CSV table of C-alpha atoms and ligand atoms in Angstrom, one decimal:
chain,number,residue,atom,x,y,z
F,91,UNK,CA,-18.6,-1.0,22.4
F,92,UNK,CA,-15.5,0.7,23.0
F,93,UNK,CA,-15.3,4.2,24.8
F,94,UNK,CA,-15.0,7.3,21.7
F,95,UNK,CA,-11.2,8.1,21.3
F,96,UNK,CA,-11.6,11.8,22.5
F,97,UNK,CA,-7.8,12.5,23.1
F,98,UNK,CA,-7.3,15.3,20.0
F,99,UNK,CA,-9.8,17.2,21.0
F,100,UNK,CA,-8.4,21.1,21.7
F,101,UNK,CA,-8.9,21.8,25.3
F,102,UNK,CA,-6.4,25.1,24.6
F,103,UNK,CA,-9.8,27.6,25.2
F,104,UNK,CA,-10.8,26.0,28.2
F,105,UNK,CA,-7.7,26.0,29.9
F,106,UNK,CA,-6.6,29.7,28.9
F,107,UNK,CA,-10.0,30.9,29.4
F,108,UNK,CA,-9.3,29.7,33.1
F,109,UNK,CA,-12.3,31.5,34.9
F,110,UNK,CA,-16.4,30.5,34.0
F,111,UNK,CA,-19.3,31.1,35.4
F,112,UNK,CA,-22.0,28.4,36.7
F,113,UNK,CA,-25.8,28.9,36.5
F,114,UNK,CA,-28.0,26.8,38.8
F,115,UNK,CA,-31.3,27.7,37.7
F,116,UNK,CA,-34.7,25.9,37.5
F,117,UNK,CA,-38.0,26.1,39.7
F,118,UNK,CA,-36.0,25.2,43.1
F,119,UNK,CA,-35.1,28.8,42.7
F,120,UNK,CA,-38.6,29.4,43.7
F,121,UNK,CA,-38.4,27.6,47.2
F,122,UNK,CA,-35.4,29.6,47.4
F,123,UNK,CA,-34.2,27.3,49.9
F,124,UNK,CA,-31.4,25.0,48.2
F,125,UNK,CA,-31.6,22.8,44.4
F,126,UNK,CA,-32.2,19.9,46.6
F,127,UNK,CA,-35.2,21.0,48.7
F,128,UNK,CA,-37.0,18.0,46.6
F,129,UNK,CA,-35.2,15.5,48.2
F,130,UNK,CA,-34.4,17.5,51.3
F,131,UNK,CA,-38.0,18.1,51.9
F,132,UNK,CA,-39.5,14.3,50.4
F,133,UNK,CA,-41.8,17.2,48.5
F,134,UNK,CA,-44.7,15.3,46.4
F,135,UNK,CA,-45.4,15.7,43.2
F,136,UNK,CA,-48.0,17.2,43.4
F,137,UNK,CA,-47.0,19.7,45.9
F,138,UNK,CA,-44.0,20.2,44.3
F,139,UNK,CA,-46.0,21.5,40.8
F,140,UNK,CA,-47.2,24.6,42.1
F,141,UNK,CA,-43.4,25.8,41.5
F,142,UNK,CA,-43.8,24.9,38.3
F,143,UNK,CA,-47.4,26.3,37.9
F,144,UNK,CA,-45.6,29.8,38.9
F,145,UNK,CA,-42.2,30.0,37.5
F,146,UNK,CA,-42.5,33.8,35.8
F,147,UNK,CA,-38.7,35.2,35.8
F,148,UNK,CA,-40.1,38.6,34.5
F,149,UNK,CA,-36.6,40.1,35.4
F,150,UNK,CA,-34.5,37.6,33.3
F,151,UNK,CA,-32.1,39.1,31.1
F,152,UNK,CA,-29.6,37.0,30.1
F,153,UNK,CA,-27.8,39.9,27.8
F,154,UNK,CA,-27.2,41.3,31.3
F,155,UNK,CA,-25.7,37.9,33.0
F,156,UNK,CA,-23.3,38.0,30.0
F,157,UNK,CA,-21.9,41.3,30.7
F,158,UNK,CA,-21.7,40.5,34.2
F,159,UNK,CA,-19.9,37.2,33.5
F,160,UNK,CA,-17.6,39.0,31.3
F,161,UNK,CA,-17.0,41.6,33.5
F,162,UNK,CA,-16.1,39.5,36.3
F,163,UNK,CA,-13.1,37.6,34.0
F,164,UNK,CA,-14.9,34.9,33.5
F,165,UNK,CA,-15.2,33.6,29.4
F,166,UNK,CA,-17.5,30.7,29.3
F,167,UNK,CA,-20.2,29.6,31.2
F,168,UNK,CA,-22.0,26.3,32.2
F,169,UNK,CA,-25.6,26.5,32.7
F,170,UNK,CA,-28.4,23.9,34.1
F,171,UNK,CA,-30.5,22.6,31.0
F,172,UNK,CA,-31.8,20.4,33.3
F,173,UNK,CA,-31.0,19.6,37.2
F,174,UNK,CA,-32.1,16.7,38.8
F,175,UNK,CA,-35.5,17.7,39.7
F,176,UNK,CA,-36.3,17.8,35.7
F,177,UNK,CA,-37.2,20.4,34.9
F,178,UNK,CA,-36.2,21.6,31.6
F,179,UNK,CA,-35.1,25.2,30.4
F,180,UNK,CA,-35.2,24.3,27.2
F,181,UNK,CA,-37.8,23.7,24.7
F,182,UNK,CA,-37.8,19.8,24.5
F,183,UNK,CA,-40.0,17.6,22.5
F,184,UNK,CA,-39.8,14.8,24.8
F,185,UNK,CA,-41.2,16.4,28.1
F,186,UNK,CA,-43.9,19.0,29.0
F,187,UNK,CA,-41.9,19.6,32.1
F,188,UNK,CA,-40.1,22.8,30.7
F,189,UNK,CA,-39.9,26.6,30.8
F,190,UNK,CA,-42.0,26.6,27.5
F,191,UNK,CA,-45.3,24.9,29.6
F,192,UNK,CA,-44.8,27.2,32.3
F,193,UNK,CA,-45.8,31.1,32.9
F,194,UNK,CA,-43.1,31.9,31.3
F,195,UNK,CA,-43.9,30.6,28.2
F,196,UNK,CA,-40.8,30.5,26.2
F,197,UNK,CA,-37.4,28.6,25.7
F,198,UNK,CA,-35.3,30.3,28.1
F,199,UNK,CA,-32.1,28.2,27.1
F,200,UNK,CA,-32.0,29.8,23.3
F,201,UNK,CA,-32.2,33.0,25.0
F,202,UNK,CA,-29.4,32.4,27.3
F,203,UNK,CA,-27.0,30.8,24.5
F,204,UNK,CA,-27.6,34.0,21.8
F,205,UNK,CA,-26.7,36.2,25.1
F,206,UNK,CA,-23.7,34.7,25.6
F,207,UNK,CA,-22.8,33.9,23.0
F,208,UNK,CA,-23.1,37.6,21.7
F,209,UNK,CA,-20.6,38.4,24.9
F,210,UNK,CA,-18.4,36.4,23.6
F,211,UNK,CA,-18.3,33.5,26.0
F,212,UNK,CA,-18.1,29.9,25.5
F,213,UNK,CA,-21.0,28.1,25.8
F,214,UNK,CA,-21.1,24.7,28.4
F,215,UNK,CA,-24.5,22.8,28.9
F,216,UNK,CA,-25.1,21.3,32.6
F,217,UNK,CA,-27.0,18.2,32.0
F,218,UNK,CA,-28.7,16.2,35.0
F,219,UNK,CA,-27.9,12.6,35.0
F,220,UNK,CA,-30.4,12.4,37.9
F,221,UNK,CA,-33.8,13.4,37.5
F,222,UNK,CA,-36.5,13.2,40.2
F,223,UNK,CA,-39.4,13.7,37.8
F,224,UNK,CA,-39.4,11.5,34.8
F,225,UNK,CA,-41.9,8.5,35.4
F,226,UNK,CA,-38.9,5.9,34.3
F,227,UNK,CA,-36.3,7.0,36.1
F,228,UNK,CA,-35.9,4.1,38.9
F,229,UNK,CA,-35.5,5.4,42.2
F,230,UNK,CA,-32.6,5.4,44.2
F,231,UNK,CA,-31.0,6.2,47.5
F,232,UNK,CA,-30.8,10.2,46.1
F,233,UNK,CA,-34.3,10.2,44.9
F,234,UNK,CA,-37.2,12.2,46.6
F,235,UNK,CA,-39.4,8.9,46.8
F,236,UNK,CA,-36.1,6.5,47.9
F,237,UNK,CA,-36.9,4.9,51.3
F,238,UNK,CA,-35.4,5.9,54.6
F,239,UNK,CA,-34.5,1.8,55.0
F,240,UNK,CA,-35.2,-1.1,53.0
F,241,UNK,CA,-34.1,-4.2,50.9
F,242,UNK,CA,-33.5,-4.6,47.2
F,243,UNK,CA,-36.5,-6.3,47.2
F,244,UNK,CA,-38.4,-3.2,48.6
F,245,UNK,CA,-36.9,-1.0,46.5
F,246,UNK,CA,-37.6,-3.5,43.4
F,247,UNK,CA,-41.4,-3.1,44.4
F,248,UNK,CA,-41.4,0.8,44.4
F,249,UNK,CA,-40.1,0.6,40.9
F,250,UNK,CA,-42.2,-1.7,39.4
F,251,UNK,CA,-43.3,-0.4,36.3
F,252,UNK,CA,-40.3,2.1,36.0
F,253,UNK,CA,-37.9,1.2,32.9
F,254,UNK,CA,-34.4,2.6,33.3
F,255,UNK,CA,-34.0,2.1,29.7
F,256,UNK,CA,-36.4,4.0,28.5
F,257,UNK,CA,-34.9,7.0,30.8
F,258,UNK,CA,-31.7,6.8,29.1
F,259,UNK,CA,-33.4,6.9,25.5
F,260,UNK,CA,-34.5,9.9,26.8
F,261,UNK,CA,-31.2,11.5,27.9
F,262,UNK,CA,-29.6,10.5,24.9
F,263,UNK,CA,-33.2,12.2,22.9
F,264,UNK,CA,-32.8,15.3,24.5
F,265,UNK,CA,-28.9,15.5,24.3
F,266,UNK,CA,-29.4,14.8,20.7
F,267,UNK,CA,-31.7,18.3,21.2
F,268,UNK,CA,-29.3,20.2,23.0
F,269,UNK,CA,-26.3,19.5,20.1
F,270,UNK,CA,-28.8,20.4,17.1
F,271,UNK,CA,-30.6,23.1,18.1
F,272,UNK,CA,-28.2,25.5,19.9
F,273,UNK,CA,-25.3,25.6,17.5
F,274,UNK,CA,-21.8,25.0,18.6
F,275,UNK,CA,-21.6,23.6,22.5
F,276,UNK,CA,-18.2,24.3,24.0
F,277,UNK,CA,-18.6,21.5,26.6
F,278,UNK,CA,-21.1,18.8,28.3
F,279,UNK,CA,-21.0,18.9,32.6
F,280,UNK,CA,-23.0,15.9,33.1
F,281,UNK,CA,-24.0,15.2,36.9
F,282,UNK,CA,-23.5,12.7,38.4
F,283,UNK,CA,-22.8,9.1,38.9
F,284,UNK,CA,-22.8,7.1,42.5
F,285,UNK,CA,-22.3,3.6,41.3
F,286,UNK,CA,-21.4,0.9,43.9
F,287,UNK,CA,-24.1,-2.0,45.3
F,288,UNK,CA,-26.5,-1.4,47.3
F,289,UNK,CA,-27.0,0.7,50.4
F,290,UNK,CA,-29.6,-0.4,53.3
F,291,UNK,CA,-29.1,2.7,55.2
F,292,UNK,CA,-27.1,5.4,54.2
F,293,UNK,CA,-27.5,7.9,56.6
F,294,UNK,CA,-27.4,10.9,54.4
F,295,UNK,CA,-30.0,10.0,51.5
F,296,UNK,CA,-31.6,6.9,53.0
F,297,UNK,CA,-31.1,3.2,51.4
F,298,UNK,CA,-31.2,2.1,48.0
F,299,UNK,CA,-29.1,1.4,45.0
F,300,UNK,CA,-26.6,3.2,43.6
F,301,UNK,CA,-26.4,4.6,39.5
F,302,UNK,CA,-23.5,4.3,37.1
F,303,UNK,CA,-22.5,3.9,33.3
F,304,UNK,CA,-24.9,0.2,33.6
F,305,UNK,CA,-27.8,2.7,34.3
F,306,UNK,CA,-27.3,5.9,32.2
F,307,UNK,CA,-26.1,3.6,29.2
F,308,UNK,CA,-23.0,6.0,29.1
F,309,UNK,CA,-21.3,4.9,26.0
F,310,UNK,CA,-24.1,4.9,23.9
F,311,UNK,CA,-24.2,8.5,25.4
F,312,UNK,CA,-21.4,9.1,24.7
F,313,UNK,CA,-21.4,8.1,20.9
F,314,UNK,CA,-24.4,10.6,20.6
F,315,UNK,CA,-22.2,13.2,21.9
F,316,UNK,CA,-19.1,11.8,19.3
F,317,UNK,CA,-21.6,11.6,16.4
F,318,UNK,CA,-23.0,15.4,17.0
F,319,UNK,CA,-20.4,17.8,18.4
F,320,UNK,CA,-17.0,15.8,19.0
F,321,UNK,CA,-15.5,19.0,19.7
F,322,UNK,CA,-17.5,19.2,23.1
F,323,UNK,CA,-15.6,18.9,26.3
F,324,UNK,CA,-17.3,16.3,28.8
F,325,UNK,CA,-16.6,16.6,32.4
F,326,UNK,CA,-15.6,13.0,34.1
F,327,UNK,CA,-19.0,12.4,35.8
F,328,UNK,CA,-20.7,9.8,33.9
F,329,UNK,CA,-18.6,6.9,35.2
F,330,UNK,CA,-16.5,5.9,32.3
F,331,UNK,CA,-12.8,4.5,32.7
F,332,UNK,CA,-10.9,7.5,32.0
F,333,UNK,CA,-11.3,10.7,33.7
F,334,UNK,CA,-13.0,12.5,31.1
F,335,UNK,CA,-12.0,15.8,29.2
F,336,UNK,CA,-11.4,17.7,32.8
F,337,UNK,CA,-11.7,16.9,36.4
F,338,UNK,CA,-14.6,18.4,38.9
F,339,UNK,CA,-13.2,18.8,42.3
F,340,UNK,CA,-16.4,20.5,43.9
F,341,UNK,CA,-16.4,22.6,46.9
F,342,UNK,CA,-12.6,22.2,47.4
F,343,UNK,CA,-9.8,23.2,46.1
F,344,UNK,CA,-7.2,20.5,45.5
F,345,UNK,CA,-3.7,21.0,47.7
F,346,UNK,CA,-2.0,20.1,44.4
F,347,UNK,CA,-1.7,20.0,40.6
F,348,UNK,CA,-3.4,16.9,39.7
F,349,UNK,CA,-1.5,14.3,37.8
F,350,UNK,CA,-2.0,10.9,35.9
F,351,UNK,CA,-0.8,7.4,36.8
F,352,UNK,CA,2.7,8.7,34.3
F,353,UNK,CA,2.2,12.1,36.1
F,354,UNK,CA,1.4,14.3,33.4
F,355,UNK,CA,-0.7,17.3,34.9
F,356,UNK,CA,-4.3,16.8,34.4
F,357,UNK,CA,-7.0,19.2,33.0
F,358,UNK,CA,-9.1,20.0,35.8
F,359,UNK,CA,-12.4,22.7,36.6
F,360,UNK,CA,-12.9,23.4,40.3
F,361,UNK,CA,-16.2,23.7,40.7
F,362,UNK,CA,-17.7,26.6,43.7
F,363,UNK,CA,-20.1,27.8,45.5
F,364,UNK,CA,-20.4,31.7,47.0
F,365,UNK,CA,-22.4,30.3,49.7
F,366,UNK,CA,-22.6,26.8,50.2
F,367,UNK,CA,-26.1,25.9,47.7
F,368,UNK,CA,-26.4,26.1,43.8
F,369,UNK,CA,-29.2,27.1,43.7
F,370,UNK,CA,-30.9,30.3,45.1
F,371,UNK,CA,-30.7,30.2,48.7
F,372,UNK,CA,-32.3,33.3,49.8
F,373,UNK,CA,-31.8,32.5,54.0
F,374,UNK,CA,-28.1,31.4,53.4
F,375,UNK,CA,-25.3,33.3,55.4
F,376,UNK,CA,-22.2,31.8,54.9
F,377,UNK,CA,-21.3,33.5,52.0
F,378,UNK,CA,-17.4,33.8,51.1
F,379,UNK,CA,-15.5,37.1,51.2
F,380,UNK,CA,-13.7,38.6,48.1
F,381,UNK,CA,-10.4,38.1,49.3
F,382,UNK,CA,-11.4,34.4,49.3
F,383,UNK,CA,-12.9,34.1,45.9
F,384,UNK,CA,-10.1,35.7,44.3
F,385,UNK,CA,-7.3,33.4,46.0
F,386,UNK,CA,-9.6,30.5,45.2
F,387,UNK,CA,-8.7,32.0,41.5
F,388,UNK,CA,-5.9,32.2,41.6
F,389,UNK,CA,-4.7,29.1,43.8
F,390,UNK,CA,-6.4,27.1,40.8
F,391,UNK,CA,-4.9,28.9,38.5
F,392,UNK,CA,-1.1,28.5,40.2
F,393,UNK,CA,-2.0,24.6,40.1
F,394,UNK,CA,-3.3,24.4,36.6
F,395,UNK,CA,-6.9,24.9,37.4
F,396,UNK,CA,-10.2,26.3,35.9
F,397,UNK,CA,-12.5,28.1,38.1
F,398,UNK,CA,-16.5,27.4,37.5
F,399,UNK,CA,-17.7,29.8,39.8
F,400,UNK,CA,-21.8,29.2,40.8
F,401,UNK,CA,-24.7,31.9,40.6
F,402,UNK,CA,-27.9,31.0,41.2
F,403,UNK,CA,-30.2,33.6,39.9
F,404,UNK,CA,-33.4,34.1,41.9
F,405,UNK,CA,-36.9,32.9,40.6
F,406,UNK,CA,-37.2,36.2,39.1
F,407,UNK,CA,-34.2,36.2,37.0
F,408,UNK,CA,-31.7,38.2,38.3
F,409,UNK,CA,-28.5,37.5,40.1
F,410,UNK,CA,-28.5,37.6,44.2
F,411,UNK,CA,-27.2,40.8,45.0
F,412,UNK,CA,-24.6,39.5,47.1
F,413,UNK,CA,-23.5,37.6,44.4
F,414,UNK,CA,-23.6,40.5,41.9
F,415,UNK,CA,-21.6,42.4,45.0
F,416,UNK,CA,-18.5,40.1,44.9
F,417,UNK,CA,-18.6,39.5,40.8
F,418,UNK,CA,-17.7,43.5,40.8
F,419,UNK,CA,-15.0,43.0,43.1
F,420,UNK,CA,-13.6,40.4,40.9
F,421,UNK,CA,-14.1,42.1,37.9
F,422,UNK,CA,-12.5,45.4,39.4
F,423,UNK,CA,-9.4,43.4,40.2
F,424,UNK,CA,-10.2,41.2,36.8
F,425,UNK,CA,-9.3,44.4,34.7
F,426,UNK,CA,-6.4,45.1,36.4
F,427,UNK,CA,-4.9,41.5,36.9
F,428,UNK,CA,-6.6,39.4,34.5
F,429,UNK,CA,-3.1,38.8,32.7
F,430,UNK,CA,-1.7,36.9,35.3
F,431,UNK,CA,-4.9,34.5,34.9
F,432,UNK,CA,-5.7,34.2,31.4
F,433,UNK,CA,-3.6,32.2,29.4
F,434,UNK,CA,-1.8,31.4,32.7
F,435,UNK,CA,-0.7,27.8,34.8
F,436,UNK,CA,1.5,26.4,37.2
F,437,UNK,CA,5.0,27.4,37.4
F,438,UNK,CA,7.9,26.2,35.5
F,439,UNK,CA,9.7,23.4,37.7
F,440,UNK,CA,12.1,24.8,40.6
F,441,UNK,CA,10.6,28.4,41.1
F,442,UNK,CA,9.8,27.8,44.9
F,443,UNK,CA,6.7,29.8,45.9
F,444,UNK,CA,7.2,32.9,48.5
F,445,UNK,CA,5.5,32.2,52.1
F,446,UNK,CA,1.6,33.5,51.3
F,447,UNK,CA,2.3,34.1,47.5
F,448,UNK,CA,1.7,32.1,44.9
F,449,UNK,CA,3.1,32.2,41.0
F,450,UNK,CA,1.2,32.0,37.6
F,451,UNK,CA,2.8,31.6,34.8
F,452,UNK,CA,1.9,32.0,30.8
F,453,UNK,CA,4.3,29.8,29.0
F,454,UNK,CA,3.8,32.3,26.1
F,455,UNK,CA,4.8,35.0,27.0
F,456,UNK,CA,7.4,33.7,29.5
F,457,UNK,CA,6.4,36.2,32.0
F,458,UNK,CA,6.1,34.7,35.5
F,459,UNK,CA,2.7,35.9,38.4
F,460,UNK,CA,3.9,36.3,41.7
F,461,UNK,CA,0.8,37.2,43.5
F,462,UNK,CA,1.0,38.4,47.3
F,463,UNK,CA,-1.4,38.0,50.0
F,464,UNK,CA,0.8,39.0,52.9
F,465,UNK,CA,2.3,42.1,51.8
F,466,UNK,CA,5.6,41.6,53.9
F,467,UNK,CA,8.8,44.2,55.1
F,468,UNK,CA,10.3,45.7,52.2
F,469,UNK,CA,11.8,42.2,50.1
F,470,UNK,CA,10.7,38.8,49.2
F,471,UNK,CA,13.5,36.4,48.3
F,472,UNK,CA,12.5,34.4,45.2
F,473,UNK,CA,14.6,30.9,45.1
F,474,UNK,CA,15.8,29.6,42.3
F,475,UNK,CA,15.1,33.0,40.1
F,476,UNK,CA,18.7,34.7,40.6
F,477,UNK,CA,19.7,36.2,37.2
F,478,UNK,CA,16.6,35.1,35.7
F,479,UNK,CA,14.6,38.1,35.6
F,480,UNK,CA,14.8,40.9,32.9
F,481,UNK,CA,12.6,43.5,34.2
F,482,UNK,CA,9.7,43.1,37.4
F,483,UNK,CA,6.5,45.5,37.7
F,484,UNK,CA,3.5,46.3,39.8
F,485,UNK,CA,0.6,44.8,37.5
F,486,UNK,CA,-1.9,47.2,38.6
F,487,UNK,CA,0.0,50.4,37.8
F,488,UNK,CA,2.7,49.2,36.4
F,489,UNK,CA,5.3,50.7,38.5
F,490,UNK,CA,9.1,49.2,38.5
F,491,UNK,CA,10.0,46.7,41.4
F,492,UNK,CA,13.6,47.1,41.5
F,493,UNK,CA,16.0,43.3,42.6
F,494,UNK,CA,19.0,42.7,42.9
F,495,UNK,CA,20.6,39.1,41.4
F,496,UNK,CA,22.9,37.3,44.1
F,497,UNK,CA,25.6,36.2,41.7
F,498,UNK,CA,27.1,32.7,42.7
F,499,UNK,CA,30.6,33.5,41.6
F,500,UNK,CA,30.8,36.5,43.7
F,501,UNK,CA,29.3,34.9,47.0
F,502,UNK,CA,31.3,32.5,49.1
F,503,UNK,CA,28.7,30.7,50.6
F,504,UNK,CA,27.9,27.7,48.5
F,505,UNK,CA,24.2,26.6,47.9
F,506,UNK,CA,21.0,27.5,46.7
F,507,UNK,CA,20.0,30.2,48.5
F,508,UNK,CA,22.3,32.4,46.4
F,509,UNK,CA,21.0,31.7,43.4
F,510,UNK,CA,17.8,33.7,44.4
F,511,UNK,CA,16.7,36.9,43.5
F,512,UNK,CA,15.2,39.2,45.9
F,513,UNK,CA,13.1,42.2,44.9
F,514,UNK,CA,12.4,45.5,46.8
F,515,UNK,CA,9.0,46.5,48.0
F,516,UNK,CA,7.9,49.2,48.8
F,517,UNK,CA,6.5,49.3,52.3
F,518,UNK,CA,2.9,50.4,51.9
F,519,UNK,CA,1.1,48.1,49.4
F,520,UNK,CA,-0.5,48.5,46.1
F,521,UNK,CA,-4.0,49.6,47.2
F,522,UNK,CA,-5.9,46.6,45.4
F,523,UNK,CA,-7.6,43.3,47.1
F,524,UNK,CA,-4.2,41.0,45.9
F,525,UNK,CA,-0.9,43.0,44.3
F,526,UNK,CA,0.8,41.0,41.5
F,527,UNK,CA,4.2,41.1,40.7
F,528,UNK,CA,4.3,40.6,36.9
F,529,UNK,CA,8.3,39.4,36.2
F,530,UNK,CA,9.4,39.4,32.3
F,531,UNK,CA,11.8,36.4,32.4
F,532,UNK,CA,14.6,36.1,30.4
G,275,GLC,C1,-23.6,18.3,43.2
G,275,GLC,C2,-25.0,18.6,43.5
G,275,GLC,C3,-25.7,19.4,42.5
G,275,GLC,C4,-24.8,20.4,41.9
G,275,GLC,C5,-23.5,19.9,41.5
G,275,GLC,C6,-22.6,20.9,40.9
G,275,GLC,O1,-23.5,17.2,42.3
G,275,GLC,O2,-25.8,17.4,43.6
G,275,GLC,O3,-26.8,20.0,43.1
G,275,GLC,O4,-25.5,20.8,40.7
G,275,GLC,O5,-22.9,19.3,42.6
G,275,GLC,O6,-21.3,20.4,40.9
């Protein structure tokens, strides 16, 4: 079978759109205490039920997520149909593990999409490749029942009785559910392959085998996904040659544009955390400033990037307030500076970057993003921009930056320093978390 020719499909939303919001949510939100706490914790089944037995978000509201998504910047968002513990949001005919069977009662997924949808955000579905509950699914070296150490031949015994192909009919059942019953789906994140041999003892997740396109049966997926919605981005998790329709970097932020083997710049979706989990972690401290969220923005966006930015909403339903906290602060800067990320990428070709700035650029307006995180003495020298420059503003009030051209022919010193432009500051900054420099090229 050969892999779906996907190559006209129109990423044009996803990358102008630039900025989308994650949602980890599932009954892990309950033990509060990280998505993984299955694994983490070798939790039993049985033990492990009585989140299920009490999963009542009585606060969830997802008309209100949307307007803080939207409010933030952000104009799609990718939520967790399933994570790997297997538990379903969604009203699935092919499990009873799912928000319909618990206190809740209902299928929270539909809810979520019409909210969002009514916001006017695209709509991505995060799909677990993994899953710790399904009887089928043949434990490996991420699994909650994997051994610490052990042989093949140890691990063949624990999954006796456990047919990986009837797991994948599964997948491909309920992603047959998820592109019929929820109208259009902007895009598929699909999570996540660790193919290679066999591990005895990896010190992280303990021995065992590893999972790939063999396992998932990731063509045949993939036709499913072809067949239904062939519009529908798919991130590059699922192990096929090819990187997929966009890249997942996750929990850095590349150091450069990402390129192909002819170097044409690749689409790509940074994927982040506020705090370290995905999902709720009540105890967690290390959560990142505004000032570092917002130059994670926009260093993405400088370098061709997306932004999938991760909330997970407590077991009650609601945002964690210090997430709520820092999605105002983007959104206050959002409404002032969003022009300089939507509809925005790299920089043409031989604009060199200011010390501690870094340049957007939206190729249709040909107006260039010089944003500044080091407001320094009264200039900045921009190389390779002399007499390029019609008119330069303030973006957040719009106030005239005066420059002045250094004309080659009237300068003896030869070079291409003198080609730069250099514009005046003014000495006390703009009073916002990161000024922008919007410059209306000629
Ligand atoms: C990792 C984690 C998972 C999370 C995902 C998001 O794959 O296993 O918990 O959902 O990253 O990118």
């Amino acid at each position: 079978m050969q892999t779906p020719d996907i190559s006209y499909k129109d990423k044009t939303w996803f990358s102008e759109a630039r900025f989308g919001m994650f949602i980890h949510w599932g009954t892990y939100s309950m033990a509060a205490r990280h998505e993984w706490v299955k694994k983490h914790e070798c939790i039993s089944e049985e033990h492990y039920q009585r989140y299920f037995e009490h999963f009542d978000p009585d606060r969830f509201n997802p008309t209100e997520w949307a307007r803080q998504a939207y409010a933030a910047g952000m104009r799609y968002a990718v939520i967790t149909t399933k994570h790997h513990e297997g538990f379903c949001l969604f009203d699935s005919k092919y499990t009873d593990y799912k928000a319909t069977n618990t206190p809740a009662g209902r299928d929270l997924l539909r809810e979520f999409v019409d909210a969002f949808r009514a916001a006017g955000l695209r709509i991505g579905f995060y799909y677990s490749l993994l899953d710790w509950h399904h009887p089928h699914y043949r434990i490996d070296r991420m699994h909650p029942r994997s051994l610490r150490t052990g042989t093949q031949a140890d691990f063949d015994r624990i999954n006796e009785g456990r047919d990986g192909a009837i797991y994948a009919q599964y997948m491909r059942d309920q992603v047959t559910e998820l592109l019929t019953n929820y109208g259009q789906v902007d895009l598929l994140w699909l999570d996540f392959s660790f193919p290679g041999d066999y591990v005895a003892n990896d010190p992280t997740h303990g021995a065992g085998p590893g999972k790939g396109r063999a396992d998932w049966e990731s063509e045949k997926f993939m036709d499913v996904v072809q067949k239904l919605q062939p519009q529908c981005l798919v991130n590059n998790r699922l192990d096929l040659p090819g990187n997929g329709d966009f890249l997942t970097p996750e929990q850095v932020q590349p150091h450069t544009t990402p390129v192909d083997e002819h170097g044409n710049a690749q689409v790509w979706e940074g994927c982040q955390t506020f705090s370290g989990a995905w999902g709720y972690h009540r105890d967690e401290q290390d959560w990142k400033s505004l000032r570092m969220l917002l130059w994670m923005l926009i260093d993405g966006v400088s370098k061709g990037g997306n932004l999938l930015l991760n909330v997970g909403p407590t077991a009650r339903g609601e945002f964690d307030y210090r997430a709520v906290e820092r999605l105002e602060g983007m959104g206050k800067w959002m409404s002032r500076h969003s022009r300089s990320i939507h509809g925005c990428t790299f920089a043409p070709a031989g604009y060199i970057t200011p010390q501690d700035c870094r340049y957007t650029y939206n190729p249709k307006t040909n107006r260039l993003y010089l944003h500044v995180f080091n407001w320094p003495m009264k200039s900045i020298h921009l190389v390779g921009l002399g007499n390029k420059i019609a008119y330069a503003q303030l973006l957040n009030d719009y106030s005239e930056i005066r420059f002045r051209d250094r004309d080659a022919a009237h300068d003896p010193s030869p070079g291409r320093i003198w080609e730069n432009c250099m514009l005046e500051l003014p000495i006390q900054p703009p009073p916002v978390e990161v000024p922008v420099i919007e410059l209306f090229l000629k």
